[in-house]
PDB file of C-alpha atoms in Angstrom:
ATOM      1  CA  MET A   1      89.439 -26.068 -38.064  1.00  0.00           C
ATOM      2  CA  SER A   2      87.896 -28.344 -40.663  1.00  0.00           C
ATOM      3  CA  GLY A   3      84.204 -28.750 -41.314  1.00  0.00           C
ATOM      4  CA  ALA A   4      81.594 -29.349 -43.950  1.00  0.00           C
ATOM      5  CA  THR A   5      81.629 -27.069 -46.953  1.00  0.00           C
ATOM      6  CA  PRO A   6      78.871 -24.461 -46.506  1.00  0.00           C
ATOM      7  CA  ARG A   7      75.909 -24.901 -48.802  1.00  0.00           C
ATOM      8  CA  LYS A   8      75.460 -22.305 -51.468  1.00  0.00           C
ATOM      9  CA  PRO A   9      72.259 -20.270 -51.107  1.00  0.00           C
ATOM     10  CA  VAL A  10      69.138 -20.801 -53.139  1.00  0.00           C
ATOM     11  CA  TYR A  11      68.138 -17.641 -54.988  1.00  0.00           C
ATOM     12  CA  LEU A  12      64.422 -16.826 -55.155  1.00  0.00           C
ATOM     13  CA  ALA A  13      63.566 -14.154 -57.709  1.00  0.00           C
ATOM     14  CA  VAL A  14      61.006 -11.625 -56.466  1.00  0.00           C
ATOM     15  CA  TYR A  15      59.181  -8.971 -58.443  1.00  0.00           C
ATOM     16  CA  ASP A  16      55.866  -7.135 -58.418  1.00  0.00           C
ATOM     17  CA  THR A  17      52.824  -9.402 -59.010  1.00  0.00           C
ATOM     18  CA  LEU A  18      54.781 -12.583 -58.194  1.00  0.00           C
ATOM     19  CA  ALA A  19      52.465 -15.508 -57.485  1.00  0.00           C
ATOM     20  CA  ASP A  20      52.741 -16.183 -53.757  1.00  0.00           C
ATOM     21  CA  TRP A  21      51.492 -19.773 -53.814  1.00  0.00           C
ATOM     22  CA  GLU A  22      53.879 -21.175 -56.384  1.00  0.00           C
ATOM     23  CA  THR A  23      57.160 -21.401 -54.466  1.00  0.00           C
ATOM     24  CA  GLY A  24      56.154 -21.684 -50.804  1.00  0.00           C
ATOM     25  CA  TYR A  25      56.401 -25.471 -50.558  1.00  0.00           C
ATOM     26  CA  ALA A  26      59.846 -25.440 -52.141  1.00  0.00           C
ATOM     27  CA  THR A  27      61.360 -22.627 -50.111  1.00  0.00           C
ATOM     28  CA  ALA A  28      59.876 -23.767 -46.801  1.00  0.00           C
ATOM     29  CA  HIS A  29      61.205 -27.307 -47.088  1.00  0.00           C
ATOM     30  CA  LEU A  30      64.552 -26.193 -48.483  1.00  0.00           C
ATOM     31  CA  ALA A  31      64.954 -23.861 -45.510  1.00  0.00           C
ATOM     32  CA  ARG A  32      64.002 -26.638 -43.087  1.00  0.00           C
ATOM     33  CA  ALA A  33      66.689 -28.785 -44.693  1.00  0.00           C
ATOM     34  CA  GLY A  34      69.306 -26.121 -44.019  1.00  0.00           C
ATOM     35  CA  HIS A  35      69.386 -24.229 -47.321  1.00  0.00           C
ATOM     36  CA  GLU A  36      69.633 -20.457 -47.076  1.00  0.00           C
ATOM     37  CA  ILE A  37      66.979 -18.708 -49.191  1.00  0.00           C
ATOM     38  CA  ARG A  38      68.039 -15.321 -50.570  1.00  0.00           C
ATOM     39  CA  THR A  39      65.543 -13.145 -52.402  1.00  0.00           C
ATOM     40  CA  VAL A  40      66.695 -11.389 -55.563  1.00  0.00           C
ATOM     41  CA  GLY A  41      64.992  -8.378 -57.111  1.00  0.00           C
ATOM     42  CA  ALA A  42      65.718  -6.160 -60.076  1.00  0.00           C
ATOM     43  CA  SER A  43      67.040  -3.851 -57.348  1.00  0.00           C
ATOM     44  CA  THR A  44      66.732  -3.905 -53.573  1.00  0.00           C
ATOM     45  CA  THR A  45      63.557  -1.829 -53.747  1.00  0.00           C
ATOM     46  CA  PRO A  46      60.646  -3.653 -52.073  1.00  0.00           C
ATOM     47  CA  VAL A  47      58.195  -5.493 -54.338  1.00  0.00           C
ATOM     48  CA  THR A  48      54.585  -6.509 -53.806  1.00  0.00           C
ATOM     49  CA  SER A  49      53.237  -9.970 -54.589  1.00  0.00           C
ATOM     50  CA  VAL A  50      49.883 -10.640 -56.222  1.00  0.00           C
ATOM     51  CA  GLY A  51      48.615 -11.457 -52.719  1.00  0.00           C
ATOM     52  CA  GLY A  52      49.720  -8.100 -51.363  1.00  0.00           C
ATOM     53  CA  LEU A  53      52.815  -9.279 -49.498  1.00  0.00           C
ATOM     54  CA  ARG A  54      55.634  -6.747 -49.428  1.00  0.00           C
ATOM     55  CA  VAL A  55      59.063  -8.313 -49.958  1.00  0.00           C
ATOM     56  CA  GLN A  56      62.409  -6.601 -49.431  1.00  0.00           C
ATOM     57  CA  PRO A  57      64.938  -8.255 -51.792  1.00  0.00           C
ATOM     58  CA  ASP A  58      68.192  -9.365 -50.169  1.00  0.00           C
ATOM     59  CA  LEU A  59      70.142  -8.790 -53.373  1.00  0.00           C
ATOM     60  CA  ALA A  60      69.901  -6.972 -56.672  1.00  0.00           C
ATOM     61  CA  LEU A  61      69.980  -9.123 -59.799  1.00  0.00           C
ATOM     62  CA  ALA A  62      73.188  -7.461 -60.997  1.00  0.00           C
ATOM     63  CA  ASP A  63      74.986  -8.777 -57.910  1.00  0.00           C
ATOM     64  CA  VAL A  64      74.036 -12.434 -58.419  1.00  0.00           C
ATOM     65  CA  ARG A  65      76.533 -14.859 -59.944  1.00  0.00           C
ATOM     66  CA  PRO A  66      75.730 -18.448 -60.997  1.00  0.00           C
ATOM     67  CA  GLU A  67      78.766 -19.860 -59.214  1.00  0.00           C
ATOM     68  CA  GLY A  68      77.550 -18.339 -55.955  1.00  0.00           C
ATOM     69  CA  GLY A  69      74.252 -20.210 -55.815  1.00  0.00           C
ATOM     70  CA  ALA A  70      72.816 -23.709 -55.715  1.00  0.00           C
ATOM     71  CA  LEU A  71      69.639 -22.876 -57.639  1.00  0.00           C
ATOM     72  CA  LEU A  72      67.668 -19.974 -59.129  1.00  0.00           C
ATOM     73  CA  ILE A  73      63.895 -20.149 -58.645  1.00  0.00           C
ATOM     74  CA  LEU A  74      61.693 -18.044 -60.925  1.00  0.00           C
ATOM     75  CA  PRO A  75      58.036 -17.769 -59.841  1.00  0.00           C
ATOM     76  CA  GLY A  76      55.218 -16.707 -62.084  1.00  0.00           C
ATOM     77  CA  ALA A  77      53.976 -13.126 -62.176  1.00  0.00           C
ATOM     78  CA  ASP A  78      51.575 -11.070 -64.259  1.00  0.00           C
ATOM     79  CA  LEU A  79      54.544  -9.022 -65.458  1.00  0.00           C
ATOM     80  CA  TRP A  80      55.960 -11.969 -67.400  1.00  0.00           C
ATOM     81  CA  ASP A  81      53.115 -11.563 -69.899  1.00  0.00           C
ATOM     82  CA  THR A  82      52.389  -7.836 -69.805  1.00  0.00           C
ATOM     83  CA  THR A  83      55.814  -6.170 -70.032  1.00  0.00           C
ATOM     84  CA  ASP A  84      59.464  -6.876 -70.803  1.00  0.00           C
ATOM     85  CA  ASP A  85      60.481  -5.841 -67.280  1.00  0.00           C
ATOM     86  CA  LEU A  86      61.359  -9.378 -66.238  1.00  0.00           C
ATOM     87  CA  ALA A  87      63.462 -10.230 -69.299  1.00  0.00           C
ATOM     88  CA  PRO A  88      66.674  -9.650 -67.278  1.00  0.00           C
ATOM     89  CA  PHE A  89      65.659 -12.540 -65.019  1.00  0.00           C
ATOM     90  CA  ALA A  90      65.362 -14.825 -68.048  1.00  0.00           C
ATOM     91  CA  ARG A  91      68.791 -13.692 -69.229  1.00  0.00           C
ATOM     92  CA  THR A  92      70.147 -14.485 -65.766  1.00  0.00           C
ATOM     93  CA  ALA A  93      68.571 -17.940 -66.053  1.00  0.00           C
ATOM     94  CA  ARG A  94      70.545 -18.424 -69.267  1.00  0.00           C
ATOM     95  CA  ALA A  95      73.761 -17.507 -67.455  1.00  0.00           C
ATOM     96  CA  PHE A  96      72.952 -19.987 -64.678  1.00  0.00           C
ATOM     97  CA  LEU A  97      72.221 -22.827 -67.080  1.00  0.00           C
ATOM     98  CA  ASP A  98      75.324 -22.048 -69.137  1.00  0.00           C
ATOM     99  CA  ALA A  99      77.348 -22.301 -65.913  1.00  0.00           C
ATOM    100  CA  GLY A 100      75.731 -25.589 -64.892  1.00  0.00           C
ATOM    101  CA  THR A 101      73.751 -24.064 -62.019  1.00  0.00           C
ATOM    102  CA  PRO A 102      70.132 -25.272 -61.916  1.00  0.00           C
ATOM    103  CA  VAL A 103      67.094 -23.114 -62.643  1.00  0.00           C
ATOM    104  CA  ALA A 104      63.479 -23.827 -61.651  1.00  0.00           C
ATOM    105  CA  ALA A 105      60.682 -21.877 -63.372  1.00  0.00           C
ATOM    106  CA  ILE A 106      56.947 -22.078 -62.834  1.00  0.00           C
ATOM    107  CA  CYS A 107      53.904 -20.553 -64.515  1.00  0.00           C
ATOM    108  CA  GLY A 108      54.632 -17.272 -66.334  1.00  0.00           C
ATOM    109  CA  ALA A 109      58.357 -17.669 -65.793  1.00  0.00           C
ATOM    110  CA  THR A 110      58.265 -20.573 -68.257  1.00  0.00           C
ATOM    111  CA  ALA A 111      57.056 -18.124 -70.914  1.00  0.00           C
ATOM    112  CA  GLY A 112      59.965 -15.866 -70.048  1.00  0.00           C
ATOM    113  CA  LEU A 113      62.366 -18.750 -70.577  1.00  0.00           C
ATOM    114  CA  ALA A 114      60.610 -19.630 -73.833  1.00  0.00           C
ATOM    115  CA  ARG A 115      61.113 -16.097 -75.149  1.00  0.00           C
ATOM    116  CA  GLU A 116      64.771 -16.347 -74.151  1.00  0.00           C
ATOM    117  CA  GLY A 117      65.112 -19.532 -76.234  1.00  0.00           C
ATOM    118  CA  LEU A 118      65.881 -21.717 -73.229  1.00  0.00           C
ATOM    119  CA  LEU A 119      63.082 -24.216 -73.902  1.00  0.00           C
ATOM    120  CA  ASP A 120      63.790 -24.798 -77.581  1.00  0.00           C
ATOM    121  CA  ASP A 121      66.026 -27.814 -76.910  1.00  0.00           C
ATOM    122  CA  ARG A 122      64.898 -28.947 -73.450  1.00  0.00           C
ATOM    123  CA  ALA A 123      61.933 -31.013 -72.325  1.00  0.00           C
ATOM    124  CA  HIS A 124      59.582 -28.730 -70.403  1.00  0.00           C
ATOM    125  CA  THR A 125      56.034 -28.034 -69.303  1.00  0.00           C
ATOM    126  CA  SER A 126      53.886 -25.063 -68.356  1.00  0.00           C
ATOM    127  CA  ALA A 127      50.221 -24.225 -67.833  1.00  0.00           C
ATOM    128  CA  VAL A 128      49.193 -25.512 -71.290  1.00  0.00           C
ATOM    129  CA  SER A 129      51.080 -25.945 -74.546  1.00  0.00           C
ATOM    130  CA  PHE A 130      49.320 -23.128 -76.393  1.00  0.00           C
ATOM    131  CA  TYR A 131      50.305 -20.662 -73.673  1.00  0.00           C
ATOM    132  CA  LEU A 132      53.953 -21.180 -74.576  1.00  0.00           C
ATOM    133  CA  ALA A 133      53.158 -21.435 -78.290  1.00  0.00           C
ATOM    134  CA  ALA A 134      51.920 -17.839 -78.125  1.00  0.00           C
ATOM    135  CA  THR A 135      55.472 -16.713 -77.337  1.00  0.00           C
ATOM    136  CA  GLY A 136      56.572 -17.837 -80.800  1.00  0.00           C
ATOM    137  CA  TYR A 137      59.262 -20.114 -79.396  1.00  0.00           C
ATOM    138  CA  ALA A 138      60.690 -23.059 -81.320  1.00  0.00           C
ATOM    139  CA  GLY A 139      60.369 -25.708 -78.610  1.00  0.00           C
ATOM    140  CA  GLY A 140      56.805 -26.887 -79.057  1.00  0.00           C
ATOM    141  CA  ASP A 141      57.898 -30.416 -79.903  1.00  0.00           C
ATOM    142  CA  ARG A 142      59.678 -30.642 -76.536  1.00  0.00           C
ATOM    143  CA  TYR A 143      56.559 -29.766 -74.535  1.00  0.00           C
ATOM    144  CA  VAL A 144      55.494 -32.471 -72.054  1.00  0.00           C
ATOM    145  CA  ASP A 145      51.975 -32.628 -70.622  1.00  0.00           C
ATOM    146  CA  ALA A 146      53.020 -33.336 -67.013  1.00  0.00           C
ATOM    147  CA  ASP A 147      52.746 -31.751 -63.586  1.00  0.00           C
ATOM    148  CA  ALA A 148      56.451 -30.830 -63.560  1.00  0.00           C
ATOM    149  CA  VAL A 149      59.410 -31.701 -65.757  1.00  0.00           C
ATOM    150  CA  THR A 150      63.137 -31.866 -65.066  1.00  0.00           C
ATOM    151  CA  ASP A 151      65.564 -31.858 -67.979  1.00  0.00           C
ATOM    152  CA  GLY A 152      69.133 -31.732 -66.754  1.00  0.00           C
ATOM    153  CA  ASP A 153      69.513 -28.557 -64.719  1.00  0.00           C
ATOM    154  CA  LEU A 154      66.116 -27.091 -65.656  1.00  0.00           C
ATOM    155  CA  ILE A 155      62.815 -27.635 -63.840  1.00  0.00           C
ATOM    156  CA  THR A 156      59.513 -26.330 -65.188  1.00  0.00           C
ATOM    157  CA  ALA A 157      55.931 -26.540 -63.917  1.00  0.00           C
ATOM    158  CA  GLY A 158      52.511 -24.985 -64.407  1.00  0.00           C
ATOM    159  CA  PRO A 159      50.731 -22.623 -61.979  1.00  0.00           C
ATOM    160  CA  THR A 160      48.536 -25.306 -60.414  1.00  0.00           C
ATOM    161  CA  GLU A 161      51.447 -27.577 -59.488  1.00  0.00           C
ATOM    162  CA  PRO A 162      53.416 -25.963 -56.634  1.00  0.00           C
ATOM    163  CA  VAL A 163      53.824 -29.308 -54.853  1.00  0.00           C
ATOM    164  CA  ALA A 164      55.142 -31.115 -57.930  1.00  0.00           C
ATOM    165  CA  PHE A 165      57.404 -28.127 -58.578  1.00  0.00           C
ATOM    166  CA  ALA A 166      58.782 -28.442 -55.048  1.00  0.00           C
ATOM    167  CA  ARG A 167      59.147 -32.220 -55.438  1.00  0.00           C
ATOM    168  CA  GLU A 168      61.442 -31.756 -58.422  1.00  0.00           C
ATOM    169  CA  ILE A 169      63.482 -29.103 -56.613  1.00  0.00           C
ATOM    170  CA  LEU A 170      63.846 -31.250 -53.494  1.00  0.00           C
ATOM    171  CA  ARG A 171      64.914 -34.159 -55.672  1.00  0.00           C
ATOM    172  CA  LEU A 172      67.420 -32.123 -57.661  1.00  0.00           C
ATOM    173  CA  LEU A 173      69.091 -30.715 -54.548  1.00  0.00           C
ATOM    174  CA  GLY A 174      69.066 -34.073 -52.767  1.00  0.00           C
ATOM    175  CA  VAL A 175      66.817 -33.036 -49.889  1.00  0.00           C
ATOM    176  CA  TYR A 176      64.645 -36.148 -50.278  1.00  0.00           C
ATOM    177  CA  GLU A 177      64.855 -39.159 -52.551  1.00  0.00           C
ATOM    178  CA  GLY A 178      63.213 -42.491 -53.211  1.00  0.00           C
ATOM    179  CA  GLU A 179      60.305 -43.507 -51.015  1.00  0.00           C
ATOM    180  CA  VAL A 180      60.784 -40.489 -48.755  1.00  0.00           C
ATOM    181  CA  LEU A 181      60.360 -38.071 -51.653  1.00  0.00           C
ATOM    182  CA  ASP A 182      57.351 -40.038 -52.845  1.00  0.00           C
ATOM    183  CA  ALA A 183      55.843 -39.915 -49.357  1.00  0.00           C
ATOM    184  CA  TRP A 184      56.463 -36.174 -49.106  1.00  0.00           C
ATOM    185  CA  TYR A 185      54.618 -35.631 -52.378  1.00  0.00           C
ATOM    186  CA  ARG A 186      51.714 -37.888 -51.413  1.00  0.00           C
ATOM    187  CA  LEU A 187      51.344 -36.099 -48.079  1.00  0.00           C
ATOM    188  CA  PHE A 188      51.275 -32.564 -49.419  1.00  0.00           C
ATOM    189  CA  HIS A 189      49.592 -33.238 -52.757  1.00  0.00           C
ATOM    190  CA  ASP A 190      47.134 -35.973 -51.827  1.00  0.00           C
ATOM    191  CA  SER A 191      46.769 -35.538 -48.045  1.00  0.00           C
ATOM    192  CA  ASP A 192      47.791 -39.189 -47.705  1.00  0.00           C
ATOM    193  CA  ALA A 193      47.993 -39.822 -43.963  1.00  0.00           C
ATOM    194  CA  GLU A 194      49.977 -43.019 -44.462  1.00  0.00           C
ATOM    195  CA  ALA A 195      52.729 -40.993 -46.097  1.00  0.00           C
ATOM    196  CA  TYR A 196      53.192 -39.081 -42.838  1.00  0.00           C
ATOM    197  CA  ALA A 197      54.373 -42.251 -41.111  1.00  0.00           C
ATOM    198  CA  VAL A 198      57.065 -42.762 -43.754  1.00  0.00           C
ATOM    199  CA  LEU A 199      58.343 -39.221 -43.205  1.00  0.00           C
ATOM    200  CA  GLU A 200      58.304 -39.613 -39.417  1.00  0.00           C
ATOM    201  CA  LYS A 201      60.292 -42.823 -39.692  1.00  0.00           C
ATOM    202  CA  ALA A 202      62.830 -41.176 -41.993  1.00  0.00           C
ATOM    203  CA  ALA A 203      63.186 -38.183 -39.653  1.00  0.00           C
ATOM    204  CA  ALA A 204      63.912 -40.504 -36.715  1.00  0.00           C
ATOM    205  CA  ARG A 205      66.857 -42.197 -38.429  1.00  0.00           C
TER     206      ARG A 205
END
């Protein structure tokens, strides 16, 4: 029996102190669009977010392969700046990008990618330029002062831009585009009531 090719899952990295607010818009709307979200930890041991949420990872990082996923999302976490514990996630991001599988990093995860050398030759953003400069990376001239930046298969954003981060992810995976994507952003970022009508019209098609 023939049918549509199943979508590859979206991998959401989870670790202690992860910033709860940074990926919720993206994962919620990806899931509503039919994308499976699979959480990935250093192991399958439960982790606790900065907001106190306990998360049981679906997979261990060692079991994740770039060809098996549609996207790797790396949220921020205090641990990105206080230990080297999350360096394996940055190395996994390198493997994904080398394989042509997209990566989306926000907040502290951008510093992890900077330390891994993944921002040296790609346009990117973060909280502020000097935050990344403190990592000693060589990509300062590629820093863009924007809410979120997409360069090829890499998306980056700062900690105060979860909606823009989600917008770039939804665009990259083809969930929304054009005026519908713009309306989605205006609704959730600006509380623009007129944008709701555009989304309702698109949903009715």
